[in-house]
Short mmCIF file of C-alpha atoms and ligand atoms in Angstrom, two decimals:
data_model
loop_
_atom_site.label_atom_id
_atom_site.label_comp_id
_atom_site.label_asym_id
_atom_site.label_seq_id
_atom_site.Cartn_x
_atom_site.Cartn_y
_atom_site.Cartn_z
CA UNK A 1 0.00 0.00 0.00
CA UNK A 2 1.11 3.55 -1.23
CA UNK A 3 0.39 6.53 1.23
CA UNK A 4 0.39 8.72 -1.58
CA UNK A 5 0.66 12.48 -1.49
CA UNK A 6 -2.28 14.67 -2.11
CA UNK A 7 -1.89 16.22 -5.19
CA UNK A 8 -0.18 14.80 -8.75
CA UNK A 9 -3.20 13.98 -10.39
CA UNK A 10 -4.20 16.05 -13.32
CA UNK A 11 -7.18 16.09 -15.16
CA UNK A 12 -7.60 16.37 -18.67
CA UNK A 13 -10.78 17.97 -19.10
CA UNK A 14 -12.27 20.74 -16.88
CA UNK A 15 -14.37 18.87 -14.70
CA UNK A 16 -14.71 17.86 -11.38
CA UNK A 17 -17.03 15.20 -10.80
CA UNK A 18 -18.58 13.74 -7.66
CA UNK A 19 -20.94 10.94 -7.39
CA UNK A 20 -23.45 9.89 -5.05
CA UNK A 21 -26.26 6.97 -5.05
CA UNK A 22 -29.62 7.64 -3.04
CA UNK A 23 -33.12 6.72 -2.58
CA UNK A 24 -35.93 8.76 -0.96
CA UNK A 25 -34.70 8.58 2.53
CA UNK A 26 -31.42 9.97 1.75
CA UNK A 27 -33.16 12.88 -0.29
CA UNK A 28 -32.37 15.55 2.48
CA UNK A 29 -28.91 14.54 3.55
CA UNK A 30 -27.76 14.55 0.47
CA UNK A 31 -29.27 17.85 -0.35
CA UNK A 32 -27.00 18.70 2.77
CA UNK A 33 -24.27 16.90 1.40
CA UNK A 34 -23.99 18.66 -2.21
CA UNK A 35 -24.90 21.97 -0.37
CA UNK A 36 -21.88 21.76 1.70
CA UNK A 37 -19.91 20.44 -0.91
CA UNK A 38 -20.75 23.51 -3.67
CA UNK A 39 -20.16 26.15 -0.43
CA UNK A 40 -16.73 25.05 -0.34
CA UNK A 41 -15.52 24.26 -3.55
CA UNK A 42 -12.62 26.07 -4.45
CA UNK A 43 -11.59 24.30 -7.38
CA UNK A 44 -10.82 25.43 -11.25
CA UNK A 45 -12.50 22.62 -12.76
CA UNK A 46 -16.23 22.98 -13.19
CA UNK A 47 -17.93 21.14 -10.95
CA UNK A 48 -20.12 18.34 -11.75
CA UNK A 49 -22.62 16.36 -9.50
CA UNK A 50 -23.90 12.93 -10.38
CA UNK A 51 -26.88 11.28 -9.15
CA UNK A 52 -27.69 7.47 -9.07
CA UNK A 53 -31.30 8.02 -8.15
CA UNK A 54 -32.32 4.58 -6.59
CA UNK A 55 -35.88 5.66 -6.30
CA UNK A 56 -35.96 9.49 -5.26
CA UNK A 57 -39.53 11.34 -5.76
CA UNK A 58 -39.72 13.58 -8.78
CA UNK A 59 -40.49 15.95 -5.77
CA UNK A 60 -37.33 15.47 -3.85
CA UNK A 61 -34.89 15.62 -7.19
CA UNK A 62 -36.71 19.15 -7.82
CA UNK A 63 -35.96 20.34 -3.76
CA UNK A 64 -32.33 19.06 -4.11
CA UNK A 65 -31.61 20.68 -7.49
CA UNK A 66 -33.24 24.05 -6.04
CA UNK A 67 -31.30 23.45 -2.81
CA UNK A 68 -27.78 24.06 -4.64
CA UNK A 69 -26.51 27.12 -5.80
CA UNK A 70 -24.72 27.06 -9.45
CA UNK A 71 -22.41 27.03 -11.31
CA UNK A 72 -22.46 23.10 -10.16
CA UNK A 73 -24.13 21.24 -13.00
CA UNK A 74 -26.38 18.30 -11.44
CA UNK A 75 -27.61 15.29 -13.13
CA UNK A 76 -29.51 12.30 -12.24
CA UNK A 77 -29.01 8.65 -13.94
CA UNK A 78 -31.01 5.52 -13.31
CA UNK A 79 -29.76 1.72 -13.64
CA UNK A 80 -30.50 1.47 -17.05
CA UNK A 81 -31.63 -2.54 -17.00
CA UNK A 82 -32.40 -5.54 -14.97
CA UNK A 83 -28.82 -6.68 -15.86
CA UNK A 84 -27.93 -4.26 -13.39
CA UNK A 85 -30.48 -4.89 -10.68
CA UNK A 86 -30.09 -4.91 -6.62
CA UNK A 87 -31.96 -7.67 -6.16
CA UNK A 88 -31.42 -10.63 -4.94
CA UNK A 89 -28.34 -8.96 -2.85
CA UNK A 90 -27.86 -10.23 0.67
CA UNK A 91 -28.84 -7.89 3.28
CA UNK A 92 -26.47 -6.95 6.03
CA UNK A 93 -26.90 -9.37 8.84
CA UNK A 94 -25.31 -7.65 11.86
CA UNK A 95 -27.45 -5.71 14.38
CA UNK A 96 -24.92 -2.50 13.87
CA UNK A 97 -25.84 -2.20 10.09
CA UNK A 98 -29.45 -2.53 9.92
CA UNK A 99 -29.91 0.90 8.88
CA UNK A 100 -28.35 -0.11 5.54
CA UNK A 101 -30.39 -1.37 2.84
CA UNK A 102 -29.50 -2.67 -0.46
CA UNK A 103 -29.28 0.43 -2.05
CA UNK A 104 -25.97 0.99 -0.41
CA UNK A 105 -24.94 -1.35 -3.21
CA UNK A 106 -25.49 1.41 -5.71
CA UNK A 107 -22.22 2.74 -5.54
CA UNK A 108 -20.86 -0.20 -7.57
CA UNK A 109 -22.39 0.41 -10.70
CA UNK A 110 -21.94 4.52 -11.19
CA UNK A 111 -18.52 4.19 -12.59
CA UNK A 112 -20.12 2.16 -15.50
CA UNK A 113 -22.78 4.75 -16.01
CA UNK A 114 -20.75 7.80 -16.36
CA UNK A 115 -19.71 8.63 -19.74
CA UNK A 116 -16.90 7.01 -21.94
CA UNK A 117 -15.01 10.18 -21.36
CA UNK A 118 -14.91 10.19 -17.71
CA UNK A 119 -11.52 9.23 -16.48
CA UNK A 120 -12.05 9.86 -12.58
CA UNK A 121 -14.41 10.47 -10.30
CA UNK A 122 -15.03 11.23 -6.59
CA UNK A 123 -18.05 8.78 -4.72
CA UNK A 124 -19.39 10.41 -1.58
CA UNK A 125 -22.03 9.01 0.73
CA UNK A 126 -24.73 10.96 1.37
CA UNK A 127 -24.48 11.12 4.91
CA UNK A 128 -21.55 13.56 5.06
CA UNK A 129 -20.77 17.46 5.47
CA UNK A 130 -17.87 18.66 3.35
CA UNK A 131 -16.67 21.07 5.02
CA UNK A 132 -13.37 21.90 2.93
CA UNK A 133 -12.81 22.06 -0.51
CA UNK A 134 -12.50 18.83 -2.65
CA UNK A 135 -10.20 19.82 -5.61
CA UNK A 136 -7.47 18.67 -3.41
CA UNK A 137 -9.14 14.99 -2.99
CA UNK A 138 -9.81 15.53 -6.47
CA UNK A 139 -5.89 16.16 -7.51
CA UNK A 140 -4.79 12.97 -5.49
CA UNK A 141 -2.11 10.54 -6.97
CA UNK A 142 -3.48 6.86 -6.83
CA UNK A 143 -0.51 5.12 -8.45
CA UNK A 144 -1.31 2.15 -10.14
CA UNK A 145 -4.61 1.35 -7.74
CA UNK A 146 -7.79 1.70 -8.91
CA UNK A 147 -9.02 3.31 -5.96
CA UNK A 148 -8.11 5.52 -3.20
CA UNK A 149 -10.25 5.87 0.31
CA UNK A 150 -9.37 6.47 4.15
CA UNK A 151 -8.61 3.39 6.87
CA UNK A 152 -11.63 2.66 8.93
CA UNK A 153 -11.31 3.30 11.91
CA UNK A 154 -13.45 0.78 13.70
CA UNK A 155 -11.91 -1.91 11.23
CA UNK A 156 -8.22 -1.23 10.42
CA UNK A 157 -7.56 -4.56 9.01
CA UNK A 158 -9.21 -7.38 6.92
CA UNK A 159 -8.73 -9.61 9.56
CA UNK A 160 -10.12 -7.19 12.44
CA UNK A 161 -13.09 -8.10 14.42
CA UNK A 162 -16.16 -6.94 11.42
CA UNK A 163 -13.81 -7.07 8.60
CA UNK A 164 -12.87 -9.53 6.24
CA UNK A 165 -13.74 -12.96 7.79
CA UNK A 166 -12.55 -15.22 4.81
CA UNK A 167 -9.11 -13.36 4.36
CA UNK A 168 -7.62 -16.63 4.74
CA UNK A 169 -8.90 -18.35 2.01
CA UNK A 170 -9.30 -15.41 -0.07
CA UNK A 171 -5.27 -15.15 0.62
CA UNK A 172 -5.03 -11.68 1.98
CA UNK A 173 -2.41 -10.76 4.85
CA UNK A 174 -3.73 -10.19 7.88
CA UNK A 175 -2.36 -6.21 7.73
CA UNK A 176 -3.74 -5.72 4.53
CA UNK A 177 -5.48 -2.28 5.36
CA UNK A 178 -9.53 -2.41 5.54
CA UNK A 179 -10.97 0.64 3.84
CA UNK A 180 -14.30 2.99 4.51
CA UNK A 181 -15.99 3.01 1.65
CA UNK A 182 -17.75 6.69 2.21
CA UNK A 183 -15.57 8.37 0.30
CA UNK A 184 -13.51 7.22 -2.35
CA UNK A 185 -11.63 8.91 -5.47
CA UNK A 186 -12.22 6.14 -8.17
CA UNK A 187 -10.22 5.52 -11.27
CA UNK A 188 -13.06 4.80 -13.78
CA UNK A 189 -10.94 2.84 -16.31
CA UNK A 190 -8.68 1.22 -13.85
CA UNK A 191 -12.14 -0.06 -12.00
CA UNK A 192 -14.06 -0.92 -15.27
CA UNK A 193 -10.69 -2.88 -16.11
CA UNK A 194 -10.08 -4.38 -12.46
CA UNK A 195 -14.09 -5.85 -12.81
CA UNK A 196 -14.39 -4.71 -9.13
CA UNK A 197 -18.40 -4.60 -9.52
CA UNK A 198 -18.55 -7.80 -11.10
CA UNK A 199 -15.97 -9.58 -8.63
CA UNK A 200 -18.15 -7.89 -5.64
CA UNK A 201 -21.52 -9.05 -6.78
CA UNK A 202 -19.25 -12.49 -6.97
CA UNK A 203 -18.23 -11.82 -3.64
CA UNK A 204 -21.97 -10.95 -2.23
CA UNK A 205 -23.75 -13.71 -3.57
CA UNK A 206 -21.43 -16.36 -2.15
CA UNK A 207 -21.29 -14.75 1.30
CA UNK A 208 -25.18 -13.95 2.40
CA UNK A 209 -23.79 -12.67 5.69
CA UNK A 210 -21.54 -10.31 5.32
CA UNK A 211 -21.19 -7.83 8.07
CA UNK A 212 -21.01 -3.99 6.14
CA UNK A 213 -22.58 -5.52 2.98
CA UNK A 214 -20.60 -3.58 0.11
CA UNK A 215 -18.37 -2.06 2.02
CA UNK A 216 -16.89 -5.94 3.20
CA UNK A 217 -17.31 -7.22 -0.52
CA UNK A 218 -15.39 -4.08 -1.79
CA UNK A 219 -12.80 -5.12 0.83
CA UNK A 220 -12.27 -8.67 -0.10
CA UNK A 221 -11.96 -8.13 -3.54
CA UNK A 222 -9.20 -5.53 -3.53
CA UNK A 223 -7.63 -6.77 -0.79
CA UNK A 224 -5.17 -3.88 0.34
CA UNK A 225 -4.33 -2.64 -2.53
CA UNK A 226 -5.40 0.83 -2.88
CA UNK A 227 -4.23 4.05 -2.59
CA UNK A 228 -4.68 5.67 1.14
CA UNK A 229 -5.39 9.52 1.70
CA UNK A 230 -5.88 10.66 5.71
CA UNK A 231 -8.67 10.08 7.66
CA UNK A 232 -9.49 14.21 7.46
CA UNK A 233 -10.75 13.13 4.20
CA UNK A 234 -13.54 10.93 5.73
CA UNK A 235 -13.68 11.78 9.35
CA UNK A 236 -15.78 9.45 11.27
CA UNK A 237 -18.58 10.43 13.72
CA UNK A 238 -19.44 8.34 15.95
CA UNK A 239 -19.96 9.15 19.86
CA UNK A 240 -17.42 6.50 20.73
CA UNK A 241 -14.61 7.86 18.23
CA UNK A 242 -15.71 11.33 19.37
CA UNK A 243 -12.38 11.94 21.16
CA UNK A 244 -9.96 11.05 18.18
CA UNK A 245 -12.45 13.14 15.63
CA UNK A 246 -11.29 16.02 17.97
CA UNK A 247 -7.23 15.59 17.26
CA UNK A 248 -8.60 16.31 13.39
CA UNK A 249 -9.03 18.62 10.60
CA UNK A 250 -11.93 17.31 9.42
CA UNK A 251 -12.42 18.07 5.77
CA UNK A 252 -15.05 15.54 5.22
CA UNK A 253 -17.66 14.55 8.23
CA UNK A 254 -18.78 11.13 8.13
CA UNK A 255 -22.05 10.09 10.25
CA UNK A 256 -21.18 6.73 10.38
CA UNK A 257 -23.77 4.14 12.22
CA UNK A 258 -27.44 4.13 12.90
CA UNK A 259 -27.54 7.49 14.76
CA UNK A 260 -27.44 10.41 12.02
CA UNK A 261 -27.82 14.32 12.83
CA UNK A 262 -31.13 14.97 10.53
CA UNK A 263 -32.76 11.96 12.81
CA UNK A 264 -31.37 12.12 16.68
CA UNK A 265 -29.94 14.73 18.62
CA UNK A 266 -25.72 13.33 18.91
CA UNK A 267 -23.43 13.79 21.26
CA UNK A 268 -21.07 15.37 18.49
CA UNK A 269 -22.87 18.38 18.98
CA UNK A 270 -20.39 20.73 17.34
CA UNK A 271 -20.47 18.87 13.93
CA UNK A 272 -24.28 18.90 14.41
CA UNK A 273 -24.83 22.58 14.58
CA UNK A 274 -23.19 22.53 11.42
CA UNK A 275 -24.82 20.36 9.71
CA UNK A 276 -28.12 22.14 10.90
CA UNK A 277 -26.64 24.98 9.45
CA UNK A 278 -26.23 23.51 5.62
CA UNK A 279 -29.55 22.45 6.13
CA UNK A 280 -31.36 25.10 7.05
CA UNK A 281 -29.39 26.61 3.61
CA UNK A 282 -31.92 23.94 1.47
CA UNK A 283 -35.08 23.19 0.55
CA UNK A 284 -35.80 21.41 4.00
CA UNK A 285 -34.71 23.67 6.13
CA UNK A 286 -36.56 23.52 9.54
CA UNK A 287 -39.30 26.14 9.98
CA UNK A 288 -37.86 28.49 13.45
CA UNK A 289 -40.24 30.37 14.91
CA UNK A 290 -37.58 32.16 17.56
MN1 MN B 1 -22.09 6.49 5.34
#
């Protein structure tokens, strides 16, 4: 594994793009997402936002478009046929990840559906606040990997408690590196050529209890060999990792787990007064009567 160093990376056309993949119940955070994203995008490159709408209300696609200010140009896609389909995708079996549904497999398929032309681009969950600009992400070396993403935290191995439980027969070291898959800078050929969607899907259907769904298949399939950028990049949330998040820069906020700050009230309440703040910049923003 390469720590590479930000920056190296340049792009041949004059875009920046950024992918997501949501259905209805992500339709606000990722208005907060993209909001926070355009606010601090700094960047020369236009910027572009892609949507893998997984079942979002014509409703909801209008609120999020009006919830962005330009120049960023938005666009939603669809899975184009049943050769793509979720279905039939196992279902995270641990209590932790229950929230997730199979819709967090979406992510797999948008480097197929962006354009022939596309050489890179940057996958964000919805559930995080970008609160820094990208273009540096965006610039980011990945050597010859066809990925690059932040350690997890909670899992910093495949063979940590949660991570990869087959690394032995799948022949992984025990220290290869177990990635978050919340934010990742994707090579599009270099992942088209690897067949990383169709070895995950492999991966999925022949283990129907995997612990973080995509994020474990993702794992087993690349096996340690991508490109790692600091955890400022994807900074975890979580009230038990709320100490660490403090030694950080954040430059990304991740809301990792079940508990998310348009839902509870978190103990990370300085990250969630932010967030309130994007949100009350969109088309959902609470109604205050103070
Ligand atoms: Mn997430």
């Amino acid at each position: 594994m390469t720590q590479a160093p930000i920056g190296g990376w340049v792009a041949e056309n004059a875009r920046t793009c950024v992918g997501f993949a949501v259905d209805e119940a992500y339709a606000l955070p990722l208005a907060v997402a993209g909001r926070s994203l355009i606010e601090n995008y700094a960047g020369n490159e236009a910027l572009e936002i892609v949507i893998l709408d997984l079942g979002i209300s014509e409703l909801s696609r209008h609120r999020i478009a009006t919830s962005w200010p330009g120049p960023a140009k938005v666009s939603f896609l669809r899975l184009p046929s049943k050769n793509l389909s979720l279905d039939g995708l196992p279902l995270s079996s641990h209590e932790f990840v229950l929230h997730l549904n199979r819709n967090v497999y979406g992510r797999w398929f948008l480097p197929e559906l962006l354009p022939e032309e596309y050489r890179r681009m940057i996958y964000l969950d919805a559930d995080v606040l970008v609160v820094r600009d990208v273009s540096r992400l965006w610039h980011l070396g990945l050597g010859d990997h066809p990925f690059a993403a932040a350690q997890d935290k909670g899992i910093p191995y495949v063979s940590s408690q949660y991570g990869v439980p087959d690394y032995r027969e799948l022949r992984l070291s025990a220290r290869a590196k177990y990635f978050n898959a919340g934010v990742m800078v994707i090579d599009l050929d270099r992942w088209k050529a690897s067949r990383i969607r169709e070895r995950a899907l492999h991966y999925a259907r022949t283990h129907p209890f995997m612990r973080f769904a995509d994020q474990e298949a993702l794992n087993a399939v690349i096996g340690g060999r991508w490109t790692e950028f600091p955890m400022e990049w994807n900074c975890p949330v979580e009230d038990e990792l709320l100490d660490e998040q403090h030694a950080m820069d954040p430059r990304i906020i991740h809301f990792l787990g079940p508990r998310k700050p348009w839902l509870d009230e978190l103990s990370a309440a300085s990250c969630q007064a932010a967030y309130l703040d994007y949100l009350r910049r969109t088309q959902w923003a609470p109604d205050d009567h103070e």
